[in-house]
């Protein structure tokens, strides 16, 4: 995570260095129980770092997680002996965006089962609070180019444009009274918007993700085709690219976009969320304008297009004969390999090195005054014209996961969950936005080869431990099971054993056949009542 709370306020480093308070003495270990914990308001949008901090409140001593260079999941813990007891909850956290993909759930479960504990000096809740304190005084300072909670180093990191600024920033941070060594100040190159450039690329029909689009401003890349359903019979069709590829960032001007030349019109700008300031979201540094994504929606005209399809060249190439299908989405994790496909540098890959970082946008060496909150760095190669490129991960079955949309140098991209949310909210109605191949109305399903039902209590006493069973008839065994309780994966066996909470809960069962195909589902609402028997049918 980087710079997830407030972005950087516009104050000079010399001013920051004038903050009051004594720097902590080397070697001191202040009582962290006295630290004022900054919690996320229930009505406030929760980003990836917020959710990790909330997880640390549930799992005391949890310091974050990442994949190491071998692909093994590393879980940082102050008490490493708690690893096994924490694994079920961490599995739930990592499968929250599974979308019913059984192969993805199985892979995550295997990764958590094989996870290795690594000592954490600080838990993520502590780092999250310190980070917000640092951002409040340094976020918008001249020369600050990045802020992050670094899961790998278990530290707060502040990036500055050049090494000459490190000492003054360290002095400013020391005055906050944060324990020595918690905050690392280091050089971090300013993140430049990738300027569009003139070039020729093939005309593509149907229009798919990762192909060239252009306007009178220049050339960018089409990120994803997006469906917005108003009801079961009507939807609007869009494509997404960067806001900085439009006439005015954060304002809808009704500009047109073509493919592959500007006169071959395929869509008109329809949604470009306005920038906001600290007065509407405290994460935005004072004096800055902020967004959570560099993304805008264009409403398709009559051009033919395909949902959930990405042009897929070989790595290092812009020529493609293959395509891949998008079947899911979710938050990226440090250590994860991602793929970017754009019209200039083609298919390039990188490893996620930071998540949820807050970065000012630079253009041509000048600060635009905008800060992008909760961004990701993937360390892949990119260049001008790649702006808007889809950034994806690969499911075990070879299909793709929407991880984000590329916009800046150094492999910087906006998280998939964040740009979808930010573009969905102005639409106001309907059933959200869809980037997967399943956006198209599915054909009538064949008669089910298998039926699945849940047997178990529908009314229970609060706190009672009860069992719910999966009853399966027909189909092709062996079966796979996924039990979801209020949207969280709780079991992958043929039964679910759980305790009734004070409130009622929703229980859903998905059953998969031999090839991992979802064949049937059943669900029930379990009501809790103090008048019920411990487990009443």
CSV table of C-alpha atoms in Angstrom, one decimal, residues 229 307-308 325-327 434-442:
chain,number,residue,atom,x,y,z
A,229,UNK,CA,-26.9,-3.2,-16.9
A,307,UNK,CA,-16.8,-8.1,-24.1
A,308,UNK,CA,-14.0,-9.6,-22.0
A,325,UNK,CA,-10.8,-14.0,-22.0
A,326,UNK,CA,-11.4,-12.0,-18.8
A,327,UNK,CA,-13.4,-14.0,-16.3
A,434,UNK,CA,-19.0,-5.6,-16.0
A,435,UNK,CA,-15.6,-6.2,-17.8
A,436,UNK,CA,-15.8,-10.0,-18.2
A,437,UNK,CA,-16.9,-12.1,-21.1
A,438,UNK,CA,-20.0,-13.0,-19.2
A,439,UNK,CA,-21.3,-9.5,-19.7
A,440,UNK,CA,-23.1,-10.7,-22.8
A,441,UNK,CA,-26.6,-12.2,-22.1
A,442,UNK,CA,-25.9,-16.0,-21.8
